[in-house]
Coordinates of N, CA, C and O in Angstrom, one line a residue:
Q265 N 30.9 9.7 -25.2 CA 29.8 8.8 -25.5 C 29.1 8.4 -24.2 O 29.7 8.2 -23.2
V266 N 27.8 8.2 -24.3 CA 27.0 7.7 -23.2 C 27.1 6.2 -23.1 O 26.9 5.5 -24.1
Q267 N 27.4 5.7 -21.9 CA 27.4 4.3 -21.6 C 26.7 4.0 -20.3 O 26.9 4.6 -19.3
L268 N 25.7 3.1 -20.4 CA 25.0 2.6 -19.2 C 25.2 1.2 -19.0 O 25.1 0.4 -19.9
V269 N 25.6 0.8 -17.8 CA 25.9 -0.6 -17.4 C 25.0 -1.0 -16.3 O 25.1 -0.5 -15.2
D270 N 24.0 -1.9 -16.6 CA 23.1 -2.3 -15.6 C 23.5 -3.7 -15.1 O 24.1 -4.5 -15.8
S271 N 23.2 -3.9 -13.8 CA 23.6 -5.1 -13.1 C 22.6 -5.4 -11.9 O 21.8 -4.5 -11.6
G272 N 22.8 -6.5 -11.3 CA 22.0 -6.8 -10.1 C 20.9 -7.8 -10.2 O 20.3 -8.2 -9.3
G273 N 20.7 -8.3 -11.5 CA 19.7 -9.3 -11.7 C 20.1 -10.7 -11.1 O 21.2 -10.9 -10.7
G274 N 19.1 -11.5 -11.1 CA 19.4 -12.9 -10.5 C 18.1 -13.7 -10.5 O 17.1 -13.2 -11.0
S275 N 18.2 -14.8 -9.8 CA 17.0 -15.7 -9.6 C 16.6 -15.7 -8.2 O 17.4 -15.9 -7.3
V276 N 15.3 -15.4 -7.9 CA 14.8 -15.4 -6.6 C 13.4 -16.1 -6.5 O 12.7 -16.3 -7.5
Q277 N 13.0 -16.4 -5.3 CA 11.7 -17.0 -5.1 C 10.7 -15.8 -5.0 O 11.0 -14.7 -4.7
A278 N 9.4 -16.1 -5.4 CA 8.4 -15.2 -5.2 C 8.3 -14.6 -3.8 O 8.5 -15.4 -2.8
G279 N 8.2 -13.3 -3.7 CA 8.2 -12.6 -2.4 C 9.6 -12.1 -2.1 O 9.7 -11.3 -1.1
G280 N 10.6 -12.5 -2.8 CA 11.9 -12.0 -2.5 C 12.2 -10.6 -3.1 O 11.3 -10.0 -3.7
S281 N 13.4 -10.2 -2.9 CA 13.8 -8.8 -3.3 C 15.1 -8.8 -4.1 O 16.0 -9.7 -3.9
L282 N 15.3 -7.9 -5.0 CA 16.5 -7.6 -5.7 C 16.7 -6.1 -5.8 O 15.7 -5.4 -5.9
R283 N 17.9 -5.7 -6.0 CA 18.2 -4.3 -6.3 C 19.1 -4.2 -7.5 O 20.2 -4.8 -7.6
L284 N 18.5 -3.6 -8.5 CA 19.3 -3.4 -9.8 C 20.0 -2.0 -9.7 O 19.6 -1.1 -9.1
S285 N 21.2 -2.0 -10.4 CA 22.0 -0.8 -10.4 C 22.3 -0.5 -11.9 O 22.4 -1.3 -12.7
C286 N 22.5 0.8 -12.1 CA 22.8 1.3 -13.4 C 23.9 2.4 -13.3 O 23.6 3.4 -12.8
A287 N 25.1 2.0 -13.7 CA 26.2 3.0 -13.7 C 26.4 3.7 -15.0 O 26.4 3.0 -16.0
A288 N 26.4 5.0 -14.9 CA 26.5 5.8 -16.2 C 27.8 6.5 -16.3 O 28.5 6.9 -15.3
S289 N 28.3 6.6 -17.6 CA 29.5 7.3 -17.9 C 29.1 8.2 -19.1 O 28.3 7.8 -20.0
G290 N 29.8 9.3 -19.2 CA 29.5 10.2 -20.3 C 28.1 10.8 -20.2 O 27.6 11.3 -21.3
Y291 N 27.5 10.8 -19.1 CA 26.2 11.3 -18.8 C 26.0 11.7 -17.4 O 26.5 11.0 -16.5
T292 N 25.4 12.9 -17.2 CA 25.1 13.3 -15.8 C 23.7 13.0 -15.4 O 22.8 13.1 -16.2
Y293 N 23.5 12.6 -14.2 CA 22.2 12.2 -13.7 C 21.5 13.4 -13.2 O 20.3 13.3 -12.8
S294 N 22.1 14.6 -13.1 CA 21.4 15.8 -12.6 C 20.6 16.4 -13.7 O 21.0 16.5 -14.9
K295 N 19.3 16.7 -13.4 CA 18.4 17.3 -14.4 C 18.2 16.5 -15.6 O 18.3 17.0 -16.7
N296 N 18.1 15.2 -15.5 CA 17.9 14.3 -16.6 C 16.9 13.3 -16.2 O 16.5 13.2 -15.0
C297 N 16.4 12.6 -17.2 CA 15.4 11.6 -17.0 C 16.0 10.2 -17.1 O 16.5 9.9 -18.2
M298 N 15.9 9.4 -16.1 CA 16.4 8.0 -16.2 C 15.3 7.0 -15.8 O 14.3 7.4 -15.1
G299 N 15.4 5.8 -16.3 CA 14.3 4.9 -16.1 C 14.8 3.4 -16.3 O 15.9 3.1 -16.6
W300 N 13.8 2.6 -15.9 CA 14.0 1.1 -16.1 C 12.9 0.6 -16.9 O 11.7 0.9 -16.7
F301 N 13.2 -0.3 -17.9 CA 12.3 -1.0 -18.7 C 12.5 -2.5 -18.6 O 13.5 -2.9 -18.1
R302 N 11.5 -3.3 -19.0 CA 11.7 -4.7 -19.0 C 11.0 -5.3 -20.2 O 10.0 -4.8 -20.7
Q303 N 11.5 -6.5 -20.6 CA 10.9 -7.2 -21.7 C 11.0 -8.7 -21.4 O 12.1 -9.2 -21.2
A304 N 9.9 -9.4 -21.5 CA 9.8 -10.9 -21.4 C 9.5 -11.5 -22.8 O 8.9 -10.8 -23.6
P305 N 9.9 -12.7 -23.0 CA 9.5 -13.3 -24.3 C 8.0 -13.3 -24.6 O 7.2 -13.6 -23.7
G306 N 7.7 -12.9 -25.8 CA 6.3 -12.8 -26.2 C 5.6 -11.6 -25.8 O 4.4 -11.5 -26.0
K307 N 6.3 -10.7 -25.1 CA 5.6 -9.5 -24.6 C 6.4 -8.2 -25.1 O 7.6 -8.3 -25.4
E308 N 5.7 -7.1 -25.2 CA 6.3 -5.9 -25.6 C 7.1 -5.3 -24.5 O 6.9 -5.6 -23.3
R309 N 8.1 -4.6 -24.9 CA 8.9 -3.9 -23.8 C 8.0 -2.9 -23.1 O 7.3 -2.2 -23.8
E310 N 8.1 -2.8 -21.8 CA 7.3 -1.9 -21.1 C 8.1 -1.1 -20.1 O 9.1 -1.6 -19.5
G311 N 7.7 0.1 -19.9 CA 8.3 1.0 -18.9 C 7.9 0.5 -17.5 O 6.8 0.2 -17.2
V312 N 8.9 0.5 -16.6 CA 8.7 0.0 -15.2 C 8.7 1.2 -14.3 O 7.8 1.3 -13.4
A313 N 9.7 2.0 -14.4 CA 9.8 3.2 -13.5 C 10.7 4.2 -14.1 O 11.7 3.9 -14.9
R314 N 10.4 5.5 -13.9 CA 11.3 6.5 -14.4 C 11.4 7.6 -13.4 O 10.5 7.8 -12.6
R315 N 12.5 8.4 -13.5 CA 12.7 9.4 -12.5 C 13.4 10.6 -13.1 O 14.4 10.5 -13.8
Y316 N 12.8 11.8 -12.8 CA 13.5 13.0 -13.2 C 14.4 13.4 -12.1 O 14.0 13.7 -11.0
T317 N 15.7 13.4 -12.4 CA 16.7 13.6 -11.4 C 16.8 15.1 -10.9 O 17.5 15.3 -9.9
G318 N 16.2 16.0 -11.6 CA 16.2 17.4 -11.2 C 15.4 17.7 -10.0 O 15.7 18.5 -9.1
D319 N 14.2 17.0 -9.9 CA 13.3 17.3 -8.8 C 12.8 16.0 -8.1 O 12.1 16.1 -7.1
G320 N 13.3 14.8 -8.6 CA 12.9 13.6 -7.9 C 11.6 13.0 -8.3 O 11.2 12.0 -7.7
R321 N 10.9 13.7 -9.2 CA 9.6 13.1 -9.6 C 9.7 11.7 -10.2 O 10.6 11.5 -11.0
T322 N 8.8 10.8 -9.7 CA 8.9 9.4 -10.2 C 7.6 9.0 -10.8 O 6.5 9.5 -10.4
Y323 N 7.7 8.0 -11.6 CA 6.5 7.4 -12.3 C 6.7 5.9 -12.3 O 7.8 5.4 -12.6
Y324 N 5.6 5.2 -12.0 CA 5.7 3.7 -12.0 C 4.6 3.1 -12.8 O 3.5 3.6 -12.9
A325 N 4.9 2.0 -13.4 CA 3.8 1.2 -14.0 C 2.9 0.7 -12.9 O 3.3 0.4 -11.8
D326 N 1.6 0.6 -13.3 CA 0.6 0.2 -12.3 C 1.0 -1.2 -11.7 O 0.7 -1.4 -10.5
S327 N 1.6 -2.0 -12.5 CA 1.9 -3.4 -12.0 C 2.9 -3.5 -11.0 O 3.1 -4.5 -10.3
V328 N 3.7 -2.4 -10.8 CA 4.8 -2.4 -9.8 C 4.6 -1.4 -8.7 O 5.5 -1.4 -7.7
K329 N 3.6 -0.6 -8.7 CA 3.4 0.4 -7.7 C 3.3 -0.2 -6.3 O 2.6 -1.2 -6.1
G330 N 4.0 0.4 -5.4 CA 4.0 -0.2 -4.0 C 5.0 -1.3 -3.8 O 5.2 -1.6 -2.6
R331 N 5.6 -1.8 -4.8 CA 6.6 -2.8 -4.7 C 8.0 -2.4 -5.1 O 9.0 -2.9 -4.5
F332 N 8.1 -1.6 -6.2 CA 9.4 -1.1 -6.7 C 9.6 0.3 -6.3 O 8.7 1.1 -6.3
T333 N 10.9 0.7 -6.2 CA 11.3 2.0 -5.9 C 12.5 2.4 -6.7 O 13.5 1.7 -6.7
I334 N 12.4 3.5 -7.4 CA 13.5 4.0 -8.2 C 14.2 5.1 -7.4 O 13.6 6.0 -6.8
S335 N 15.5 5.1 -7.4 CA 16.3 6.1 -6.7 C 17.6 6.4 -7.4 O 17.9 5.7 -8.4
Q336 N 18.4 7.3 -6.9 CA 19.6 7.8 -7.6 C 20.7 8.1 -6.6 O 20.4 8.5 -5.4
D337 N 21.9 8.1 -7.0 CA 23.1 8.6 -6.3 C 23.9 9.4 -7.3 O 24.6 8.8 -8.1
N338 N 23.7 10.7 -7.3 CA 24.3 11.5 -8.3 C 25.9 11.5 -8.2 O 26.6 11.6 -9.1
A339 N 26.3 11.4 -6.9 CA 27.8 11.4 -6.7 C 28.4 10.2 -7.4 O 29.6 10.3 -7.8
K340 N 27.7 9.1 -7.5 CA 28.2 7.9 -8.1 C 27.7 7.7 -9.5 O 28.1 6.7 -10.2
N341 N 26.9 8.7 -10.0 CA 26.3 8.5 -11.3 C 25.6 7.2 -11.5 O 25.8 6.5 -12.5
T342 N 24.8 6.8 -10.4 CA 24.2 5.5 -10.4 C 22.7 5.6 -10.1 O 22.3 6.4 -9.3
L343 N 22.0 4.8 -10.9 CA 20.5 4.7 -10.7 C 20.2 3.3 -10.1 O 20.9 2.3 -10.5
Y344 N 19.2 3.2 -9.3 CA 18.8 2.0 -8.7 C 17.4 1.7 -8.9 O 16.5 2.6 -9.0
L345 N 17.0 0.4 -8.9 CA 15.7 -0.1 -8.8 C 15.6 -1.1 -7.7 O 16.1 -2.2 -7.9
Q346 N 15.0 -0.8 -6.6 CA 14.7 -1.7 -5.5 C 13.4 -2.4 -5.8 O 12.4 -1.8 -5.9
M347 N 13.5 -3.7 -5.9 CA 12.3 -4.5 -6.2 C 12.0 -5.5 -5.1 O 12.8 -6.3 -4.7
N348 N 10.8 -5.2 -4.5 CA 10.4 -6.0 -3.3 C 9.1 -6.8 -3.7 O 8.5 -6.5 -4.7
S349 N 8.8 -7.8 -2.9 CA 7.6 -8.6 -3.1 C 7.5 -9.1 -4.6 O 6.5 -9.0 -5.2
L350 N 8.6 -9.6 -5.1 CA 8.7 -10.0 -6.5 C 7.7 -11.1 -6.8 O 7.4 -12.0 -6.0
K351 N 7.1 -11.1 -8.0 CA 6.2 -12.0 -8.5 C 6.7 -12.7 -9.7 O 7.5 -12.2 -10.4
P352 N 6.3 -13.9 -10.0 CA 6.7 -14.6 -11.3 C 6.5 -13.7 -12.5 O 7.3 -13.8 -13.4
E353 N 5.5 -12.9 -12.6 CA 5.2 -12.1 -13.7 C 6.2 -11.0 -13.9 O 6.2 -10.2 -14.9
D354 N 7.1 -10.8 -12.9 CA 8.1 -9.8 -13.0 C 9.3 -10.3 -13.7 O 10.3 -9.6 -14.0
T355 N 9.3 -11.6 -14.0 CA 10.4 -12.2 -14.8 C 10.6 -11.6 -16.1 O 9.7 -11.5 -16.9
A356 N 11.8 -11.0 -16.4 CA 12.1 -10.3 -17.6 C 13.5 -9.9 -17.7 O 14.2 -10.0 -16.7
M357 N 13.9 -9.5 -18.9 CA 15.2 -8.8 -19.0 C 14.9 -7.3 -18.6 O 14.0 -6.7 -19.2
Y358 N 15.7 -6.8 -17.7 CA 15.5 -5.4 -17.3 C 16.6 -4.5 -17.9 O 17.8 -4.9 -17.9
Y359 N 16.2 -3.3 -18.4 CA 17.2 -2.4 -19.0 C 17.1 -1.1 -18.4 O 16.0 -0.5 -18.2
C360 N 18.3 -0.6 -18.1 CA 18.4 0.8 -17.7 C 18.4 1.7 -18.9 O 18.8 1.3 -20.0
A361 N 17.8 2.9 -18.8 CA 17.7 3.8 -19.9 C 17.7 5.2 -19.5 O 17.5 5.6 -18.3
A362 N 18.1 6.1 -20.5 CA 18.1 7.5 -20.2 C 17.6 8.3 -21.5 O 17.8 7.8 -22.6
V363 N 17.1 9.5 -21.2 CA 16.7 10.3 -22.4 C 17.8 11.2 -22.8 O 18.8 11.4 -22.0
R364 N 17.7 11.7 -24.0 CA 18.7 12.8 -24.4 C 18.5 14.0 -23.5 O 17.4 14.3 -23.2
P365 N 19.6 14.7 -23.2 CA 19.4 15.9 -22.4 C 18.4 16.9 -23.0 O 18.3 17.1 -24.2
G366 N 17.6 17.4 -22.1 CA 16.5 18.4 -22.5 C 15.2 17.8 -22.8 O 14.2 18.5 -23.0
R367 N 15.2 16.4 -23.0 CA 13.9 15.8 -23.3 C 13.0 15.6 -22.1 O 13.5 15.5 -21.0
S368 N 11.7 15.6 -22.3 CA 10.8 15.5 -21.2 C 10.8 14.1 -20.6 O 11.2 13.1 -21.2
C369 N 10.5 14.1 -19.3 CA 10.3 12.9 -18.5 C 8.9 12.5 -18.4 O 8.5 11.7 -17.5
G370 N 8.0 13.0 -19.2 CA 6.6 12.9 -19.1 C 6.0 11.6 -19.7 O 4.8 11.4 -19.6
S371 N 6.8 10.8 -20.4 CA 6.3 9.6 -21.0 C 7.4 8.6 -21.1 O 8.5 8.8 -20.8
W372 N 7.0 7.4 -21.6 CA 8.0 6.3 -21.7 C 8.7 6.4 -23.1 O 9.5 5.5 -23.4
D373 N 8.4 7.4 -23.9 CA 8.7 7.3 -25.3 C 10.0 8.1 -25.7 O 10.3 8.2 -26.9
S374 N 10.7 8.7 -24.7 CA 11.8 9.6 -25.0 C 13.1 9.1 -24.7 O 14.1 9.8 -24.7
F375 N 13.2 7.8 -24.5 CA 14.5 7.2 -24.1 C 15.3 6.8 -25.3 O 14.8 6.2 -26.2
A376 N 16.6 7.2 -25.2 CA 17.5 7.0 -26.3 C 18.8 6.2 -26.0 O 19.4 5.6 -26.9
Y377 N 19.1 6.1 -24.7 CA 20.3 5.4 -24.3 C 19.9 4.2 -23.5 O 19.1 4.3 -22.6
W378 N 20.6 3.1 -23.7 CA 20.2 1.8 -23.1 C 21.4 1.0 -22.6 O 22.4 1.0 -23.1
G379 N 21.1 0.4 -21.4 CA 22.1 -0.6 -20.9 C 22.0 -1.9 -21.7 O 21.1 -2.1 -22.5
Q380 N 22.8 -2.8 -21.3 CA 22.8 -4.1 -22.0 C 21.8 -5.1 -21.5 O 21.5 -6.1 -22.2
G381 N 21.2 -4.8 -20.4 CA 20.2 -5.7 -19.8 C 20.7 -6.6 -18.7 O 21.8 -7.1 -18.8
T382 N 19.9 -6.8 -17.7 CA 20.2 -7.8 -16.7 C 18.9 -8.6 -16.4 O 17.8 -8.1 -16.3
Q383 N 19.1 -9.9 -16.3 CA 18.0 -10.8 -16.2 C 17.5 -11.0 -14.8 O 18.3 -11.2 -13.9
V384 N 16.2 -10.9 -14.7 CA 15.5 -11.2 -13.4 C 14.6 -12.3 -13.6 O 13.7 -12.3 -14.5
T385 N 14.7 -13.3 -12.8 CA 13.9 -14.5 -12.8 C 13.3 -14.8 -11.5 O 14.0 -14.9 -10.5
V386 N 11.9 -14.9 -11.4 CA 11.2 -15.1 -10.2 C 10.5 -16.4 -10.3 O 9.6 -16.5 -11.1
S387 N 10.7 -17.3 -9.4 CA 10.1 -18.6 -9.4 C 9.0 -18.6 -8.4 O 9.0 -18.0 -7.3
S388 N 7.9 -19.4 -8.7 CA 6.8 -19.6 -7.8 C 7.0 -20.7 -6.8 O 7.9 -21.5 -7.0

């Protein structure tokens, strides 16, 4: 079975940084699509960043471009989200996610496996 465990959230001041981690089991990060989503109270869940691990292509929401970086360590089956220059509007529960093998990485709509979530709170 696929299991994703996300961690690394916390409370920071605006302008600070956090790095989220997603450890996977029962799933290989090679030639697959992994990503990060977030959801705040009163808002829809939104895709933040996704990465096709086969060629390293990445996609970012406009709101985080230039500030967030998604990366991977295949040897550790771990996905990361480096978040810099954090803003209060980044406050949300963040979820690691993965698509079923063979599915496209071309949209935010193909994710089927989810971590439990890690809270990020950014104060002004």
